[in-house]
PDB file of C-alpha atoms in Angstrom:
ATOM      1  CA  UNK J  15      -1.314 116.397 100.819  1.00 50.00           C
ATOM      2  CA  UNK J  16       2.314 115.520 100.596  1.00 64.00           C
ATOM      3  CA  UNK J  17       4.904 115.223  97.797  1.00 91.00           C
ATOM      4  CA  UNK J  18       3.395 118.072  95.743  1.00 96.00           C
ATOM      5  CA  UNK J  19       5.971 119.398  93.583  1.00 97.00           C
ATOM      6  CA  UNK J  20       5.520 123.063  91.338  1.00 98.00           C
ATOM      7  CA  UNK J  21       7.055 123.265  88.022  1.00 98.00           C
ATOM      8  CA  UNK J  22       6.581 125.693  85.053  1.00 97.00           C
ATOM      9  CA  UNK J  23       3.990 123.927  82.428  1.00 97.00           C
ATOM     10  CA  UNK J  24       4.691 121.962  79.568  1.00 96.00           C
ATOM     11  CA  UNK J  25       2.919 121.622  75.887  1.00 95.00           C
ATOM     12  CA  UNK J  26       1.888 118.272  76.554  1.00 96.00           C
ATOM     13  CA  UNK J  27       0.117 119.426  79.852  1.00 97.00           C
ATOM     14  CA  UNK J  28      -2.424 121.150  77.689  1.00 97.00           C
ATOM     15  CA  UNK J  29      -5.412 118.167  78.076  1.00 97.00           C
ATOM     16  CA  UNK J  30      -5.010 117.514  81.514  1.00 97.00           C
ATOM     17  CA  UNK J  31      -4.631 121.855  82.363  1.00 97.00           C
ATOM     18  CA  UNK J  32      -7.468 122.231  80.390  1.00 96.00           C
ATOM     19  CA  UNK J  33      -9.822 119.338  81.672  1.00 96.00           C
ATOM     20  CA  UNK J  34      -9.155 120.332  85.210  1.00 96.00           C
ATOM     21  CA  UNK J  35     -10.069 123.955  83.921  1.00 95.00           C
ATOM     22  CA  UNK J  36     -13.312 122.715  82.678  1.00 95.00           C
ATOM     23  CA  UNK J  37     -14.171 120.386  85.332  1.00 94.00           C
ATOM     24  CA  UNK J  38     -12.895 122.839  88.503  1.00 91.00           C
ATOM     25  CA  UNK J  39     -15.121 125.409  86.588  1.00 90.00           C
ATOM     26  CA  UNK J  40     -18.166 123.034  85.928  1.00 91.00           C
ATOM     27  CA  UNK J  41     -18.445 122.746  89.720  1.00 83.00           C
ATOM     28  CA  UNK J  42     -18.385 125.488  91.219  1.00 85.00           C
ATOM     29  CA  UNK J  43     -20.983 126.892  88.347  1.00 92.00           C
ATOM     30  CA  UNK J  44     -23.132 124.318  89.044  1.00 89.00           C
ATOM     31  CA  UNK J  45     -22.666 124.306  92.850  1.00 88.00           C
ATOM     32  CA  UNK J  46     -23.946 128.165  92.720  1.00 93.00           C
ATOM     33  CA  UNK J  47     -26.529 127.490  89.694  1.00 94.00           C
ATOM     34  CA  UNK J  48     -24.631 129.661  87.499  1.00 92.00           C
ATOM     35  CA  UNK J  49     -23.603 128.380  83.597  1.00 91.00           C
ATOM     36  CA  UNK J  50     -20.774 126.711  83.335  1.00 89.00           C
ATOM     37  CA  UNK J  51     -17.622 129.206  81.972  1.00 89.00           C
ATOM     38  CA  UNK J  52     -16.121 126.639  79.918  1.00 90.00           C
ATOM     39  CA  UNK J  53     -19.201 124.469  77.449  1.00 90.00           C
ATOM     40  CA  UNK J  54     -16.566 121.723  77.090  1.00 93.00           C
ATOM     41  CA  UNK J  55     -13.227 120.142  78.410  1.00 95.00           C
ATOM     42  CA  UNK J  56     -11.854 121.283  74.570  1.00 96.00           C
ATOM     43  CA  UNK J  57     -12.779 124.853  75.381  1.00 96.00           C
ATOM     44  CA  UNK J  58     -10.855 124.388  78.186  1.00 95.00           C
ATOM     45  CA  UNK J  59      -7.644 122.743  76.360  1.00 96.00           C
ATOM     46  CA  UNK J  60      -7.615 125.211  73.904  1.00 96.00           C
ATOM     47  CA  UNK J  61      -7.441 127.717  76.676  1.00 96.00           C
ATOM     48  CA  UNK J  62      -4.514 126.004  77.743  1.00 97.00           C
ATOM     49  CA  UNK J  63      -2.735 125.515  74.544  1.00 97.00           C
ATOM     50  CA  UNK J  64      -3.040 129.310  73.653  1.00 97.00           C
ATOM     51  CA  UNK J  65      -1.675 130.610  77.213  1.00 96.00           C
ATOM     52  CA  UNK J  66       1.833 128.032  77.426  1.00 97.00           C
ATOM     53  CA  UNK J  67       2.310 128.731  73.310  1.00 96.00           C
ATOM     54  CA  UNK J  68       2.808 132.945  74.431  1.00 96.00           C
ATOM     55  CA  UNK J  69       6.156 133.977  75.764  1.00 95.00           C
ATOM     56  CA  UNK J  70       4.243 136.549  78.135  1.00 97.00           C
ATOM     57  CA  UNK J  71       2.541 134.311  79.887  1.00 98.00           C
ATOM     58  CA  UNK J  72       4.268 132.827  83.305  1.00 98.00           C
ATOM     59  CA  UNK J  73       2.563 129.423  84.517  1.00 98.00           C
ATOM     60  CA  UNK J  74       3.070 127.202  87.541  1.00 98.00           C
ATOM     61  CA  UNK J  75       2.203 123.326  87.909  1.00 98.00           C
ATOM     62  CA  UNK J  76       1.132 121.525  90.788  1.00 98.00           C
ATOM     63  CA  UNK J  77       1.656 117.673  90.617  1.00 97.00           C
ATOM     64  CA  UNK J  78       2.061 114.776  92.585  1.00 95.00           C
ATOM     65  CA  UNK J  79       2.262 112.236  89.820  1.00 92.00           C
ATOM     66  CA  UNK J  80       0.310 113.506  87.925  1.00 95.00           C
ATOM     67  CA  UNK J  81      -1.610 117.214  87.459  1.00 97.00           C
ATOM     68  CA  UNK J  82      -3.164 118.432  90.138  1.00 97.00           C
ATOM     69  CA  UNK J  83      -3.403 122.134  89.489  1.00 97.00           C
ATOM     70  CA  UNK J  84      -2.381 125.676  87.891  1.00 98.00           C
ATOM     71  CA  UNK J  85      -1.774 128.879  87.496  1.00 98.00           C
ATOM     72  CA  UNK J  86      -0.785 131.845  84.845  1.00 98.00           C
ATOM     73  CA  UNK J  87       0.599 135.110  85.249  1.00 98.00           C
ATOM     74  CA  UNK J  88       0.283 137.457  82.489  1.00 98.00           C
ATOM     75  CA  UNK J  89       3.122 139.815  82.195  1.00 97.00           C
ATOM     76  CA  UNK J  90       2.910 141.367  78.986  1.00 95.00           C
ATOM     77  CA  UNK J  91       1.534 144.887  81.238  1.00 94.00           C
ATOM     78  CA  UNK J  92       2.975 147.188  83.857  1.00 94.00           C
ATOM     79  CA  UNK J  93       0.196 145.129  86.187  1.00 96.00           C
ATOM     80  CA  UNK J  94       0.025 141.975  85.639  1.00 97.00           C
ATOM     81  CA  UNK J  95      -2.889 139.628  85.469  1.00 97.00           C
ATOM     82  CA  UNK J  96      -3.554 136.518  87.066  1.00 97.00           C
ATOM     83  CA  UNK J  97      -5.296 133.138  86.446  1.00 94.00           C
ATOM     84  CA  UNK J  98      -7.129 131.162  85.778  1.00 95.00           C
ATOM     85  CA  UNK J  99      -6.048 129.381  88.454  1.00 96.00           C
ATOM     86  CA  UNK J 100      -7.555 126.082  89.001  1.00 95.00           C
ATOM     87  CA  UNK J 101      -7.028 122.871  91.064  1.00 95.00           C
ATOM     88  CA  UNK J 102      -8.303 119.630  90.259  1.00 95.00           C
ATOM     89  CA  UNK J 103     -11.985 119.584  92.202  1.00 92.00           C
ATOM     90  CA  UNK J 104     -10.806 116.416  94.666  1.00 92.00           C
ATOM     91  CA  UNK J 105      -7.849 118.151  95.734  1.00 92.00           C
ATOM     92  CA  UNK J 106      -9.797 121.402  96.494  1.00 90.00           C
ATOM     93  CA  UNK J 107      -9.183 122.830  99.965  1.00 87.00           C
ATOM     94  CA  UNK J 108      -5.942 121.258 100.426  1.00 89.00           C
ATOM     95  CA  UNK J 109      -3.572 124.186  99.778  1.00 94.00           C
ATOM     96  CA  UNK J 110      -2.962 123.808  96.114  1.00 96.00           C
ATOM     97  CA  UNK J 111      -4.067 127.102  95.511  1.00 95.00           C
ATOM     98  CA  UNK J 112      -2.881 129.411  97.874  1.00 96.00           C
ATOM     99  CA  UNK J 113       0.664 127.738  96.940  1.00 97.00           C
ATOM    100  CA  UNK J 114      -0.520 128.209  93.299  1.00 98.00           C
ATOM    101  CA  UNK J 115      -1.084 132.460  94.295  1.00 97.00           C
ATOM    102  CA  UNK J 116       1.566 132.697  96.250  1.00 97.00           C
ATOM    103  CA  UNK J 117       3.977 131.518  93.344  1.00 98.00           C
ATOM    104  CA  UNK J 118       2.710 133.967  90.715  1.00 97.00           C
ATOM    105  CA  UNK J 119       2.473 137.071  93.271  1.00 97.00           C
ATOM    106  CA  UNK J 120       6.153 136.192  94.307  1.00 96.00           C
ATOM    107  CA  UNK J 121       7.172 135.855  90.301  1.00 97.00           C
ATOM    108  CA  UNK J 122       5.487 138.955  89.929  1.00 96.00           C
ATOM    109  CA  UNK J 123       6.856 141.005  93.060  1.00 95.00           C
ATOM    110  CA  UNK J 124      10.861 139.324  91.906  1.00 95.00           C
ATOM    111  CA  UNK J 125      10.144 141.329  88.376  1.00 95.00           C
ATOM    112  CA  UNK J 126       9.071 144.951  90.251  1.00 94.00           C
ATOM    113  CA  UNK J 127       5.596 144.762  88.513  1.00 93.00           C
ATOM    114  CA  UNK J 128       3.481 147.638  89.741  1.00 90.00           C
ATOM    115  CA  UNK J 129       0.351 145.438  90.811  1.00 92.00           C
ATOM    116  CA  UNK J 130      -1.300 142.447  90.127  1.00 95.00           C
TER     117      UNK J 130
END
């Protein structure tokens, strides 16, 4: 896929990071007959909402147009944590992701964390 940019996430990326959450979820729960993590895209949103409104919580964007995929770093710890990342499921297995990790373990590595 070409022209994907990366960006820090915005407020009013909340619906679409937290439909993609839900729906990237939904599949592969359902593709492995497990329950879904997420009952609803609003569990999802409000997921989203809660992570970009904390000041200890690093996130990355991809998007081509429009949203495509994210991450979060949470950096509030001497370690810190990772995800949820997700990528929109009809752009899975095109990269997203692995650009997605490799942004937040750089971030984290640039700020001499102990681990991730």
């Amino acid at each position: 896929m070409t022209n994907i940019t990366y960006r820090s996430a915005k407020p009013q990326d909340s619906e679409r990071l937290g439909t993609i959450a839900y729906d990237a979820f939904y599949k592969i729960s359902t593709d492995h007959n497990f329950p879904p993590d997420f009952p609803s895209p609003e569990v999802g949103i409000g997921l989203a909402q809660m992570m970009l409104s904390r000041d200890d919580v690093f996130s990355v964007v991809a998007e081509n147009g429009k949203v495509l995929g994210s991450n979060f770093l949470w950096e509030a710890d001497e370690v810190d944590g990772v995800g949820p990342i997700t990528v929109d499921p009809a752009e899975q297995n095109s990269s997203i992701g692995r650009e997605l990790m490799e942004r937040v373990i750089r971030r984290s590595s640039e700020n001499g964390k102990a681990g991730i």
